[in-house]
Tab-separated table of C-alpha atoms and ligand atoms in Angstrom:
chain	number	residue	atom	x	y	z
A	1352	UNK	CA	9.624	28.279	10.405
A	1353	UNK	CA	12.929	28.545	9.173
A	1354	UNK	CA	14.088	31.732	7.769
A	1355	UNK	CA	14.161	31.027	3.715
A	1356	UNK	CA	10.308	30.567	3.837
A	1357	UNK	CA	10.167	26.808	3.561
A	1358	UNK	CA	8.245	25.411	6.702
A	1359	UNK	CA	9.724	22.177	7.809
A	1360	UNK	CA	8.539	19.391	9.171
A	1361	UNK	CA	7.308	20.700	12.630
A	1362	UNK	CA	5.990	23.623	11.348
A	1363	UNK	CA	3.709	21.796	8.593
A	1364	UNK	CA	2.565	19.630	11.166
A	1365	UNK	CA	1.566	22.947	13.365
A	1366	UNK	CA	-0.076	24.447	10.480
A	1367	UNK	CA	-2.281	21.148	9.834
A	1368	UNK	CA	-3.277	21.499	13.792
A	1369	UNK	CA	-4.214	25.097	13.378
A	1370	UNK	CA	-6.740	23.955	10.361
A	1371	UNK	CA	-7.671	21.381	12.665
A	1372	UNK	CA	-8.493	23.302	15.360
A	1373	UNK	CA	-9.058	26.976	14.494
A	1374	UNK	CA	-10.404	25.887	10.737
A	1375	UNK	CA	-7.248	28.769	9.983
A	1376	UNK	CA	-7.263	29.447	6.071
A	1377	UNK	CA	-4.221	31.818	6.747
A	1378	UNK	CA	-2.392	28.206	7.745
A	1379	UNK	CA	-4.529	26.582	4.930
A	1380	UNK	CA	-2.819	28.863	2.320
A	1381	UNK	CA	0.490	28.366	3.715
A	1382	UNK	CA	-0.304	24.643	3.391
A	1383	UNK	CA	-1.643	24.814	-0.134
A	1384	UNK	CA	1.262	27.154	-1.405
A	1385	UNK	CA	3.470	24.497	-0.220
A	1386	UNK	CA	2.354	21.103	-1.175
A	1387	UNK	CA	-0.170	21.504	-4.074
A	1388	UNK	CA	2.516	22.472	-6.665
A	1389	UNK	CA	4.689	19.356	-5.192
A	1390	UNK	CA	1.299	17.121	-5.160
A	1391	UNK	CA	0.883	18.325	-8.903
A	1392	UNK	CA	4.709	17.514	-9.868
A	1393	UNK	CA	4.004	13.754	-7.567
A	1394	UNK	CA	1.160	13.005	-9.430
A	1395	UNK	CA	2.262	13.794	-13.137
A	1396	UNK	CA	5.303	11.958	-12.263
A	1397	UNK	CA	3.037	9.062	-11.395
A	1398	UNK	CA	2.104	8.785	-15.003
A	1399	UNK	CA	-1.415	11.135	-14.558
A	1400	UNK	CA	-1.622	13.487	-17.543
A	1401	UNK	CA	-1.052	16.881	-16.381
A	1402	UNK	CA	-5.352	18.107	-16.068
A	1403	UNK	CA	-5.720	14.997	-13.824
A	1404	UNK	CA	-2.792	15.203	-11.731
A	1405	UNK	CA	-3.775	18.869	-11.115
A	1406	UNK	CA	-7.361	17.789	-10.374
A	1407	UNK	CA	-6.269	15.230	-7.964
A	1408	UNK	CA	-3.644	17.825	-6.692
A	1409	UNK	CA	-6.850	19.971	-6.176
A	1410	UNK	CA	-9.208	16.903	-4.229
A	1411	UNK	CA	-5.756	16.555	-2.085
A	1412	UNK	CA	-5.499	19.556	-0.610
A	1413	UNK	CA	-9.370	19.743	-0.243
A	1414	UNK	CA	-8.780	16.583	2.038
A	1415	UNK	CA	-6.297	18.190	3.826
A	1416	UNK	CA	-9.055	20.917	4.949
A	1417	UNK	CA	-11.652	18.295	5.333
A	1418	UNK	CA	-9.454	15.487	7.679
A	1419	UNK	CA	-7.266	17.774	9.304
A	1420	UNK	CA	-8.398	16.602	12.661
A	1421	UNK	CA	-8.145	12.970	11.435
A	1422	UNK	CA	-3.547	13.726	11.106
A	1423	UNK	CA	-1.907	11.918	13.992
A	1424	UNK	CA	1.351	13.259	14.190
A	1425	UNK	CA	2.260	9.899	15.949
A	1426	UNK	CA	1.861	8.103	13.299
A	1427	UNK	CA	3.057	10.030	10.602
A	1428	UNK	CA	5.209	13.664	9.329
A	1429	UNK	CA	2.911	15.929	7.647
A	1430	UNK	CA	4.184	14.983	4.269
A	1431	UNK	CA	3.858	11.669	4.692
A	1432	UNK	CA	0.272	11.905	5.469
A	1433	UNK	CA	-0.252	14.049	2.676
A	1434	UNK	CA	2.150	11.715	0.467
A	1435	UNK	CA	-1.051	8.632	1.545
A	1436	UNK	CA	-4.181	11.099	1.009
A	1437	UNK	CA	-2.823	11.551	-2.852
A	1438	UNK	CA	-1.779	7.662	-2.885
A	1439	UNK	CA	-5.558	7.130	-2.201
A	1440	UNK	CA	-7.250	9.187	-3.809
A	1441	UNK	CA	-4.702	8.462	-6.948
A	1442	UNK	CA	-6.225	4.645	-6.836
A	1443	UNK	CA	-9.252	5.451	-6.061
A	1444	UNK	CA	-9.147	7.409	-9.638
A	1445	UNK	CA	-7.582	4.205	-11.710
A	1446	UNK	CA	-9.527	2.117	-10.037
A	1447	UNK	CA	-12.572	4.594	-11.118
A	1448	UNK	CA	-12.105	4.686	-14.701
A	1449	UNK	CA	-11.555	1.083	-14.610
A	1450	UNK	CA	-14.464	0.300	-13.053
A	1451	UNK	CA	-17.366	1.943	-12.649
A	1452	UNK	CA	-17.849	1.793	-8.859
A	1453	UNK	CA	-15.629	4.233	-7.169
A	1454	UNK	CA	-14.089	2.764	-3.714
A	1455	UNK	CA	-14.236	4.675	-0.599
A	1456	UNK	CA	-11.752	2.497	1.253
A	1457	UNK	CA	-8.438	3.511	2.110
A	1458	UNK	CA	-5.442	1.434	1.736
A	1459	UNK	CA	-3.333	0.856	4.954
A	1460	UNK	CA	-5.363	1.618	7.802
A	1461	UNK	CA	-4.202	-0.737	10.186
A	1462	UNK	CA	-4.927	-0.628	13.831
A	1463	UNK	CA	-2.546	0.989	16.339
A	1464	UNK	CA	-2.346	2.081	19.773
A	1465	UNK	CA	-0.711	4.778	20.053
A	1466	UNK	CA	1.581	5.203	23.299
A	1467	UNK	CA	3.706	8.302	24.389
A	1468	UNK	CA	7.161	7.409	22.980
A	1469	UNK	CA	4.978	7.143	19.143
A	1470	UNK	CA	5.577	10.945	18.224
A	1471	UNK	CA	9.094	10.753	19.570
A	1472	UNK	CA	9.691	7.342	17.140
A	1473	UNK	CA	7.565	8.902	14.154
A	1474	UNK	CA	10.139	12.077	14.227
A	1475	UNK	CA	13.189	9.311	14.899
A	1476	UNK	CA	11.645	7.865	12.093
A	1477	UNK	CA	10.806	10.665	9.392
A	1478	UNK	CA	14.466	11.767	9.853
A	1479	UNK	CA	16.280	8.263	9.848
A	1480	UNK	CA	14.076	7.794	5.986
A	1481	UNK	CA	15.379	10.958	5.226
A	1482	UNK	CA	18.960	10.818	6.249
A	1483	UNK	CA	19.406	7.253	4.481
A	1484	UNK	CA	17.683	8.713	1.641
A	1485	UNK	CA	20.652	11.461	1.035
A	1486	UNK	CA	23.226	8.398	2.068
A	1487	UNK	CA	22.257	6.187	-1.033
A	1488	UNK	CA	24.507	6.445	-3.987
A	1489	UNK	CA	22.762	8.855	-7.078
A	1490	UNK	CA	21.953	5.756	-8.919
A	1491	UNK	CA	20.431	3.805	-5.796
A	1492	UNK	CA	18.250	7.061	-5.289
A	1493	UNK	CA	17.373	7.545	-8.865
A	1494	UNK	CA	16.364	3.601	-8.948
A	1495	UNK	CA	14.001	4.022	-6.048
A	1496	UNK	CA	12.566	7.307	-6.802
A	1497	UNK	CA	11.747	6.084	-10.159
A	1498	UNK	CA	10.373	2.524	-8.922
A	1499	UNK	CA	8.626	4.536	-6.527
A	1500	UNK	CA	6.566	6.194	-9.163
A	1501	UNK	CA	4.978	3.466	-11.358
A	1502	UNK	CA	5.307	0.082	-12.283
A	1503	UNK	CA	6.299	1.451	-16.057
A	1504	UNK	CA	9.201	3.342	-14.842
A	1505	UNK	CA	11.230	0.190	-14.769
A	1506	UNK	CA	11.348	0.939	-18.174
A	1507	UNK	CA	12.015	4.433	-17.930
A	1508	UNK	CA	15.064	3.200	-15.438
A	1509	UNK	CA	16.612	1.531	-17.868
A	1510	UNK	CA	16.290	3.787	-20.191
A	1511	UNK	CA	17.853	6.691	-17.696
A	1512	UNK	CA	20.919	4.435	-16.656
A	1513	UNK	CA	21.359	2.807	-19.493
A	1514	UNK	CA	20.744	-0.618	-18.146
A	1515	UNK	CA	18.774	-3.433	-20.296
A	1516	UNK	CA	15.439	-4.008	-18.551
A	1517	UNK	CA	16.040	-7.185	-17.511
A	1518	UNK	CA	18.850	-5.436	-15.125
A	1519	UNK	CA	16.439	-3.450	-13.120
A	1520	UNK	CA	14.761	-5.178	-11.039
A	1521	UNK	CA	17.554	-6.577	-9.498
A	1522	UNK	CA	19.212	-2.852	-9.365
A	1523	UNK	CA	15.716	-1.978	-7.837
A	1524	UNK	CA	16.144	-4.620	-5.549
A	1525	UNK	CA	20.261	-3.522	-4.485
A	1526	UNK	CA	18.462	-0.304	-4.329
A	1527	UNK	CA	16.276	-1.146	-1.469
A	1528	UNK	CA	18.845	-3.363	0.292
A	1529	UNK	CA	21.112	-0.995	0.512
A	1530	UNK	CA	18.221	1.444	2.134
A	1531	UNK	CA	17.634	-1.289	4.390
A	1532	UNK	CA	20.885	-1.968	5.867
A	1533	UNK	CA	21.019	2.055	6.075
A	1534	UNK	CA	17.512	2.475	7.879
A	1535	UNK	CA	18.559	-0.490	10.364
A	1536	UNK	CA	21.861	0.824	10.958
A	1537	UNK	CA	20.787	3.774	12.615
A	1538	UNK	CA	17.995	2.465	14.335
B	18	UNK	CA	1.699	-15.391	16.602
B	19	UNK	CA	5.657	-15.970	15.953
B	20	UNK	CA	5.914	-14.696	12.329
B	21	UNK	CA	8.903	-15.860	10.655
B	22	UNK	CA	8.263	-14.871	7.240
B	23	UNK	CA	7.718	-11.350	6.113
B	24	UNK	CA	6.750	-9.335	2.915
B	25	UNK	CA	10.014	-8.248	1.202
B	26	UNK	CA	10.872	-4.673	1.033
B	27	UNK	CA	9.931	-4.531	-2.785
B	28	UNK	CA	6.279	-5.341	-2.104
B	29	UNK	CA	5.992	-3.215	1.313
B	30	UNK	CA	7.437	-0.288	-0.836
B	31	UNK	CA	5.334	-0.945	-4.119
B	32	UNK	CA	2.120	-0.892	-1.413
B	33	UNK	CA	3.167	1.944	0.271
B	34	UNK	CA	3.746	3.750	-3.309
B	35	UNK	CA	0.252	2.525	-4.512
B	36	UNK	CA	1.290	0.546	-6.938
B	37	UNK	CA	0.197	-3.268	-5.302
B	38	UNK	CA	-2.605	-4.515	-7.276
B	39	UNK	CA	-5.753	-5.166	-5.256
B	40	UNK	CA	-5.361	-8.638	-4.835
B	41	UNK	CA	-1.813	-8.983	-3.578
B	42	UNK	CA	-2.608	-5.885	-1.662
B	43	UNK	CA	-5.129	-7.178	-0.051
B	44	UNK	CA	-3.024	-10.185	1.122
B	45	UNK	CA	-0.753	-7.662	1.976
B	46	UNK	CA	-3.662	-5.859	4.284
B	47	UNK	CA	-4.309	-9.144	6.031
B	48	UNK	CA	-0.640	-10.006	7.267
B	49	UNK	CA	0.529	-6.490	8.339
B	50	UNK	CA	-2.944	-7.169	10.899
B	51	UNK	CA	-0.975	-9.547	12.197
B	52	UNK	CA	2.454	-7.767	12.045
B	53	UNK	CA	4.003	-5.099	13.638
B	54	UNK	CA	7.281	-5.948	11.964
B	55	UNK	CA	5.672	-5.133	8.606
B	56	UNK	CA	3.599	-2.189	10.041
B	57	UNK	CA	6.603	-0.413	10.950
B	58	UNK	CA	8.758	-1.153	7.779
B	59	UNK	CA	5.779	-0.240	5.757
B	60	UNK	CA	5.310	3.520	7.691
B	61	UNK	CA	9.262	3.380	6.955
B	62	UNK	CA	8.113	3.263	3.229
B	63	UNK	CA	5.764	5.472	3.586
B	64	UNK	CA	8.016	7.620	4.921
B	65	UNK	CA	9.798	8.016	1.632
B	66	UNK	CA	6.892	8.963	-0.067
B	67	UNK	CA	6.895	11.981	2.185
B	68	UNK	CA	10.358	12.609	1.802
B	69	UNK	CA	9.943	12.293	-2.429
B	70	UNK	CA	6.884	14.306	-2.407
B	71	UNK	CA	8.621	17.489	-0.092
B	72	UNK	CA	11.799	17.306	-2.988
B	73	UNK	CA	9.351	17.097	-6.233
B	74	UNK	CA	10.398	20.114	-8.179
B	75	UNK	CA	7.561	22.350	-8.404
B	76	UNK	CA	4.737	22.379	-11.143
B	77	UNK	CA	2.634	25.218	-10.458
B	78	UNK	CA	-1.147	24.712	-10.230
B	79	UNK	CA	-3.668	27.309	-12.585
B	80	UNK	CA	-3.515	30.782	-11.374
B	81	UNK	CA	-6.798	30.264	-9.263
B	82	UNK	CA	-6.911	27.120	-8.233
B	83	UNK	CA	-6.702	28.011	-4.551
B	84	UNK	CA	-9.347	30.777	-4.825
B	85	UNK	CA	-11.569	27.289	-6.503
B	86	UNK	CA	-10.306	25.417	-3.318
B	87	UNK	CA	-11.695	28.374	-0.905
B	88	UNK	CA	-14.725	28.287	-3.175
B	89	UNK	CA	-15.114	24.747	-2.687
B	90	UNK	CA	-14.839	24.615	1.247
B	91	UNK	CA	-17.458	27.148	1.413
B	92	UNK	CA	-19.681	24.897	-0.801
B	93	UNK	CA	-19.541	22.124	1.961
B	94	UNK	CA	-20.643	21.394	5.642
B	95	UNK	CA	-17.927	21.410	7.666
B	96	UNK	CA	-17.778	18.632	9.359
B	97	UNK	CA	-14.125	18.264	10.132
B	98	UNK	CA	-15.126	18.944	13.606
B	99	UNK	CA	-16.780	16.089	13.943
B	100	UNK	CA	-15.122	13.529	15.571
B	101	UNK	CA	-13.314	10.592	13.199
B	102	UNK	CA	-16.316	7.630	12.389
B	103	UNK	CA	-16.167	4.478	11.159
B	104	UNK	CA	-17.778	4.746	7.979
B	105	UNK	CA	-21.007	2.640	7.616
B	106	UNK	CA	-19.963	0.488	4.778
B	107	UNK	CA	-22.426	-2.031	2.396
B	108	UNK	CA	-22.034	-5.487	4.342
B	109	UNK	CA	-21.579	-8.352	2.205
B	110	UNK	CA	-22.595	-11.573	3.208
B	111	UNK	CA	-19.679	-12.530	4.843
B	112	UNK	CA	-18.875	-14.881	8.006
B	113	UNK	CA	-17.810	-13.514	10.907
B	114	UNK	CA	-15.723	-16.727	11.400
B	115	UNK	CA	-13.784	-19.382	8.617
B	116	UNK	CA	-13.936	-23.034	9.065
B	117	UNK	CA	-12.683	-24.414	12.144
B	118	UNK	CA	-13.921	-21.307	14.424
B	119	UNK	CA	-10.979	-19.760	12.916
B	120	UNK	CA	-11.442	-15.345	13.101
B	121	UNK	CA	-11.644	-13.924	9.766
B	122	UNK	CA	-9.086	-11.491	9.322
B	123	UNK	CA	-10.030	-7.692	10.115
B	124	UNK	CA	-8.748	-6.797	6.683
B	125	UNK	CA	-11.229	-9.281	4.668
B	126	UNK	CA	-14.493	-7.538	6.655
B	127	UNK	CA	-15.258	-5.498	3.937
B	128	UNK	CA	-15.168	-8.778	1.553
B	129	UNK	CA	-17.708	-10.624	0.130
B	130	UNK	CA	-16.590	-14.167	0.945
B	131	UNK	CA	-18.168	-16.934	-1.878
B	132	UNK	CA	-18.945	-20.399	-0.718
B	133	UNK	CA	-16.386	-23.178	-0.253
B	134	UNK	CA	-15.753	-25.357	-3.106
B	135	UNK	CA	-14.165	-28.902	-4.089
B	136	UNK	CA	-11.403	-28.307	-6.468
B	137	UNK	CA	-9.475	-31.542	-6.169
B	138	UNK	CA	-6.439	-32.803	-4.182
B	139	UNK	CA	-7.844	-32.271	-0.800
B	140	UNK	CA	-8.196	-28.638	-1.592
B	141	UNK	CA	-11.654	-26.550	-1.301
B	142	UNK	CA	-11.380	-22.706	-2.445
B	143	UNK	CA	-13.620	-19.728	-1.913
B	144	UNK	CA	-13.628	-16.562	-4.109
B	145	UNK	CA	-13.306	-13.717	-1.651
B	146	UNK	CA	-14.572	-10.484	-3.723
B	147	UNK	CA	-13.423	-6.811	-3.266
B	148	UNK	CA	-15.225	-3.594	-2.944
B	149	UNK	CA	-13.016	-1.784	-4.773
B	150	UNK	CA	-12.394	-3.733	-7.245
B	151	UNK	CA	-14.716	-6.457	-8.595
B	152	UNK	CA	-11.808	-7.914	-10.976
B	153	UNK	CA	-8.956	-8.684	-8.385
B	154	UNK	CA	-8.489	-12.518	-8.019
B	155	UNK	CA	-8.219	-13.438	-4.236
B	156	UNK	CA	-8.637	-16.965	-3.293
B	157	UNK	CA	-9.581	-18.452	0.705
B	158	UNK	CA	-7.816	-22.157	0.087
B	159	UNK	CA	-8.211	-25.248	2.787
B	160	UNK	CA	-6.145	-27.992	1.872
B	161	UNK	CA	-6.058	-31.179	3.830
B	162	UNK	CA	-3.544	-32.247	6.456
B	163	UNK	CA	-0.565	-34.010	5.016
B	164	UNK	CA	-1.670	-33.010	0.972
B	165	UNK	CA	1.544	-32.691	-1.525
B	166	UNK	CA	1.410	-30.714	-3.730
B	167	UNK	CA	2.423	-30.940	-7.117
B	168	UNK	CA	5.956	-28.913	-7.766
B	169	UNK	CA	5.416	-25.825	-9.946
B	170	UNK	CA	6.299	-22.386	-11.019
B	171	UNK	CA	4.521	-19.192	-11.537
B	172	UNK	CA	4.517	-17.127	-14.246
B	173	UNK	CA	3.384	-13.873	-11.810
B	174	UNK	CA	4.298	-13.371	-8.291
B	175	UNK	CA	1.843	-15.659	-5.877
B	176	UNK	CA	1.020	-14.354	-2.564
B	177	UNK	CA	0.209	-16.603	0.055
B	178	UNK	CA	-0.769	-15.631	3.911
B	179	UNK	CA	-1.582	-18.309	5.859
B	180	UNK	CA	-4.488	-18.287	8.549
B	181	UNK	CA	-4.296	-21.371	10.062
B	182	UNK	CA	-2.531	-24.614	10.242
B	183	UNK	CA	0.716	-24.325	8.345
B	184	UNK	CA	2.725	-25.338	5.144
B	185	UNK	CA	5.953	-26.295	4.116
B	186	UNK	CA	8.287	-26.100	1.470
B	187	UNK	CA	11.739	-26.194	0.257
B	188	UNK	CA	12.079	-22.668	1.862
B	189	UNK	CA	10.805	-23.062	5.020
B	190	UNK	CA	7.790	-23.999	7.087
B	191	UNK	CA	4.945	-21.137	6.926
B	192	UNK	CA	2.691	-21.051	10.135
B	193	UNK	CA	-0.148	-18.560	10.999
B	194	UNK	CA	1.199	-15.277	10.015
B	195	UNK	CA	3.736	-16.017	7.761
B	196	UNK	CA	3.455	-14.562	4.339
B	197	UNK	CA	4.723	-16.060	1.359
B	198	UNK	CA	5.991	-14.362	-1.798
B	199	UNK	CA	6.364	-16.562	-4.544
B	200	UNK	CA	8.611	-15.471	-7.622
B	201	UNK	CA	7.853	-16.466	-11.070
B	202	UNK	CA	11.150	-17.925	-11.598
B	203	UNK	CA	11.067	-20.129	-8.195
B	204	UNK	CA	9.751	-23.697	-8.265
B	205	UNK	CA	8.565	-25.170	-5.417
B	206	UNK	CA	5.938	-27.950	-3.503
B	207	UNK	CA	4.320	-26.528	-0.574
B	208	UNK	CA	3.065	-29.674	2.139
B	209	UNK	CA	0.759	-29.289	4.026
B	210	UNK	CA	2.011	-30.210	7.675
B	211	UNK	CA	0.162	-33.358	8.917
B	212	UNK	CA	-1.550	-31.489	12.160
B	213	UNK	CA	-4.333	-30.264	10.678
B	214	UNK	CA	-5.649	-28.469	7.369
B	215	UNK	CA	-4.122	-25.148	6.256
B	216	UNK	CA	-6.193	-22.221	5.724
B	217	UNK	CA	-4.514	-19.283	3.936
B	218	UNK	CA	-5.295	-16.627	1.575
B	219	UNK	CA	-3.687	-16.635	-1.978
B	220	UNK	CA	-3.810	-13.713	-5.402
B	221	UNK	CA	-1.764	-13.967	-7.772
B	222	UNK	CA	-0.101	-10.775	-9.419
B	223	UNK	CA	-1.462	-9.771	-12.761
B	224	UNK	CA	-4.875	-10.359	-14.649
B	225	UNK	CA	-3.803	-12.914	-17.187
B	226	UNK	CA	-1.018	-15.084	-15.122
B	227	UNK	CA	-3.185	-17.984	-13.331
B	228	UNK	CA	0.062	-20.645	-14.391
B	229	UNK	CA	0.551	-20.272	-10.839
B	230	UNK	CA	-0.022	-23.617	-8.766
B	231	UNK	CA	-2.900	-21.859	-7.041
B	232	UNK	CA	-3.569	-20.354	-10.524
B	233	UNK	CA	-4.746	-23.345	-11.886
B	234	UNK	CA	-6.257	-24.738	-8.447
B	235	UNK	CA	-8.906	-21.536	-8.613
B	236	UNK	CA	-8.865	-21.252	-12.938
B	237	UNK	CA	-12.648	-22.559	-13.107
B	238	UNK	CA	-13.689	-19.795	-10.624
B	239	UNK	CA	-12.203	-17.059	-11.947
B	240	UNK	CA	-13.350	-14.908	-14.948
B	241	UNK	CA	-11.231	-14.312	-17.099
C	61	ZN	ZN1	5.740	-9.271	8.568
């Protein structure tokens, strides 16, 4: 733990073990503190309306407690795991109210061995995303943040940049080849 | 498998973000079985979601939300403890196997697979169904060795993943593995190459664009 309070990555990923392990609500709390407010913010910004982002914010961190033996830290950081429970569980909801039958699957699992070197690459990794992240211009990393979000905020691009909508997704895709050649440069 | 053609970042991100609609995403599912190229671009993607969600600003949740949380894990068996188990899910009635004694793909398990159909031009489709959503259009197509097809252009973004045998086009030749990504504003007239028939797995983005070629192949079977 650093010494301003925020836990980084390590340290998240120790508190998830602990609630693995030792079912420790003192490292639960810590947990909670620090990602439901960001989960709530996520999920708003996804288009939710502020009661259901905060529910889904809620059934989040209530998976956290539940699968905290299922986090592989070779696969994935801490937030990034969390980042694909609310993913989930955020289209399991659309997909609920647009159908009746709610979906139990999870998007992405895909089959992996696992080998040694993984945790060493998933850390390589983790920091490479974020280091090209803070390398992209503050329009390339307002374009993918944004197209990150929802398919409607192409529209809400445009209207932050200025851009006609027809602009976009070609700024969107600029956006993510200039990522590219960053992520592959330092691999 | 030598996989020469890949999803495109935009798509790997838009799954990773959630935002793929079942049927593309499920095409999606079925070549990053078959690719570790993908698999690691797409954790890459997902990587950024971890990195957006850590620098959200923070909205605070109601003052007792985490006392509800505590309240809530107290409700319930713990079973974290358990070990991780494949959840028993409904089976379908779906073949283990496609035509030809070729697998079906690990990602289409969960599917309900319809039966195969004529639809014309040496092509046969089958409706493959999802659990999660009984709306998304995905199409199994077998078209015959050798069959051109007629040139066309989509109105939505067509997502093909072939299975077996292989296709080409003015972009390139597709073989087991490859995925193709189709734009709306890109023409072209896949053939079939003369080996043998092609089996691959097709969905079209969107709910009302079926302009595509494999749009109006599968039209009759789909509701609309
Ligand atoms: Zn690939």
């Amino acid at each position: 733990m650093k010494d301003d309070g925020v836990p980084d990555g390590a340290e998240l990923a120790r508190l998830i073990g602990l609630v693995a392990t030792e079912r420790d609500r003192q490292a639960y709390a810590r947990l909670y503190s620090y990602f439901a407010p960001r989960l709530n913010a996520f999920l708003r910004k996804s288009g939710l309306p502020p009661n259901t982002a905060e529910e889904i914010a809620q059934e989040v961190m209530l998976s956290v407690w539940r699968k905290a033996s299922y986090f592989d830290p070779t696969r994935a950081g801490a937030a990034t795991w969390i980042f694909t429970i609310a993913r989930n569980l955020r289209i399991d909801h659309l997909r609920r109210i647009r159908t009746a039958a709610a979906s139990e699957d999870e998007q992405g699992e895909v089959e992996t061995a696992p080998s040694g070197e993984t945790l060493l690459l998933t850390a390589e990794r983790e920091a490479r995303v974020r280091e090209a992240l803070k390398t992209l211009s503050a329009e390339q990393a307002t374009v993918l943040r944004l197209s990150f979000f929802s398919e409607k905020a192409h529209s809400e691009i445009a209207r932050e940049l200025g851009l006609p909508l027809g602009t976009v997704k070609s700024r969107v895709r600029l956006a993510l080849g200039r990522l590219r050649v960053l992520l592959e440069g330092h691999s | 498998m030598t996989i020469r053609h890949h999803a495109t970042d935009e798509t790997l991100m838009r799954y990773a973000a959630g935002q793929l609609p079942a049927g593309p995403a499920r095409v999606l599912a079925v070549h990053l079985g078959t690719c570790p190229c993908c698999r690691s671009r797409l954790a890459e993607f997902e990587a950024v979601g971890g990195a957006l969600l850590e620098a959200m600003p923070l909205a605070p949740m109601a003052p007792d939300a985490f006392a509800a949380a505590l309240r809530a894990i107290d409700a319930q068996p713990d079973d974290a403890a358990a070990p991780p188990l494949a959840r028993a899910r409904t089976k379908p009635a779906t073949p283990a196997s496609l035509p030809g004694g070729v697998p079906l793909p690990a990602a289409l398990r969960d599917c309900e697979i319809g039966p195969w159909r004529w639809v014309g031009l040496g092509v046969r489709a089958s409706t493959v169904r999802l659990p999660e959503d009984r709306q998304a259009r995905l199409t199994l197509l077998r078209v015959g060795p050798g069959r051109k097809l007629p040139e066309h252009g989509h109105v939505g973004t067509e997502f093909t993943q072939v299975i077996s045998g292989s296709f080409s086009d003015g972009y390139g030749r597709y073989g087991p593995g490859d995925l193709s990504e189709m734009d709306q504003e890109i023409e072209h007239q896949p053939i079939v190459d003369p080996e043998g028939e092609c089996i691959c797995l097709a969905a079209l983005e969107g709910s009302m664009r079926l302009n595509g070629f494999f749009g109006r192949l599968v039209q009759p079977f789909v509701r609309i």
